Amino acid sequence: ARVLKSIEGNPLVISKRHAKHFFDLSVEEQLDMLTTAKKIVEIYTSGKCSRFQISSHVGVVGHQSFPHAHMHLAGSFFDRK
């Protein structure tokens, strides 16, 4: 999997092979993306990040202009009380 920086500045994990959706990928490709995401989360949680969110926006409803399998990783670097 590849990691890019999204418009919002958060990591974006993208499959090496083009696919419209995460579930269009093979199990091995999905595992590659999840393993990459796990490495990013480990970096997040080893520092000041208290929590994170993983999301995937799909198709027109997800405001994609170019359909592609991806995961957004957004960390929160503060504690809400």
GROMACS .gro file of C-alpha atoms in nm, residues 15-79:
model
   65
   15SER     CA    1  -0.388   0.026  -0.259
   16LYS     CA    2  -0.104  -0.028  -0.506
   17ARG     CA    3  -0.347  -0.164  -0.765
   18HIS     CA    4  -0.639   0.052  -0.871
   19ALA     CA    5  -0.974  -0.066  -0.743
   20LYS     CA    6  -1.297   0.129  -0.699
   21HIS     CA    7  -1.361  -0.002  -0.349
   22PHE     CA    8  -1.175  -0.175  -0.065
   23PHE     CA    9  -1.386  -0.487  -0.116
   24ASP     CA   10  -1.285  -0.505  -0.484
   25LEU     CA   11  -0.931  -0.583  -0.368
   26SER     CA   12  -0.795  -0.930  -0.301
   27VAL     CA   13  -0.759  -1.039   0.061
   28GLU     CA   14  -0.382  -0.997   0.028
   29GLU     CA   15  -0.422  -0.639  -0.098
   30GLN     CA   16  -0.667  -0.561   0.183
   31LEU     CA   17  -0.420  -0.703   0.436
   32ASP     CA   18  -0.143  -0.488   0.287
   33MET     CA   19  -0.357  -0.177   0.337
   34LEU     CA   20  -0.454  -0.276   0.692
   35THR     CA   21  -0.092  -0.355   0.783
   36THR     CA   22   0.015  -0.013   0.654
   37ALA     CA   23  -0.268   0.154   0.848
   38LYS     CA   24  -0.164  -0.033   1.164
   39LYS     CA   25   0.192   0.103   1.133
   40ILE     CA   26   0.057   0.459   1.110
   41VAL     CA   27  -0.170   0.404   1.411
   42GLU     CA   28   0.128   0.271   1.610
   43ILE     CA   29   0.316   0.593   1.530
   44TYR     CA   30   0.012   0.801   1.627
   45THR     CA   31  -0.043   0.627   1.959
   46SER     CA   32   0.328   0.623   2.055
   47GLY     CA   33   0.324   1.002   2.064
   48LYS     CA   34   0.070   1.256   2.183
   49CYS     CA   35  -0.220   1.114   1.986
   50SER     CA   36  -0.494   1.006   2.224
   51ARG     CA   37  -0.722   0.847   1.962
   52PHE     CA   38  -0.776   0.811   1.589
   53GLN     CA   39  -1.047   0.755   1.331
   54ILE     CA   40  -1.035   0.534   1.022
   55SER     CA   41  -1.277   0.606   0.739
   56SER     CA   42  -1.330   0.530   0.373
   57HIS     CA   43  -1.540   0.748   0.146
   58VAL     CA   44  -1.693   0.553  -0.141
   59GLY     CA   45  -1.836   0.671  -0.472
   60VAL     CA   46  -2.050   0.976  -0.541
   61VAL     CA   47  -2.211   0.961  -0.196
   62GLY     CA   48  -1.861   0.972  -0.044
   63HIS     CA   49  -1.774   1.277  -0.261
   64GLN     CA   50  -1.516   1.088  -0.465
   65SER     CA   51  -1.438   1.248  -0.800
   66PHE     CA   52  -1.221   0.947  -0.891
   67PRO     CA   53  -1.326   0.613  -0.735
   68HIS     CA   54  -1.036   0.440  -0.559
   69ALA     CA   55  -0.985   0.206  -0.265
   70HIS     CA   56  -0.844   0.403   0.027
   71MET     CA   57  -0.851   0.466   0.402
   72HIS     CA   58  -0.831   0.802   0.579
   73LEU     CA   59  -0.652   0.802   0.916
   74ALA     CA   60  -0.722   1.101   1.138
   75GLY     CA   61  -0.561   1.136   1.480
   76SER     CA   62  -0.665   1.353   1.772
   77PHE     CA   63  -0.365   1.505   1.946
   78PHE     CA   64  -0.543   1.623   2.260
   79ASP     CA   65  -0.759   1.483   2.536
   0.00000   0.00000   0.00000
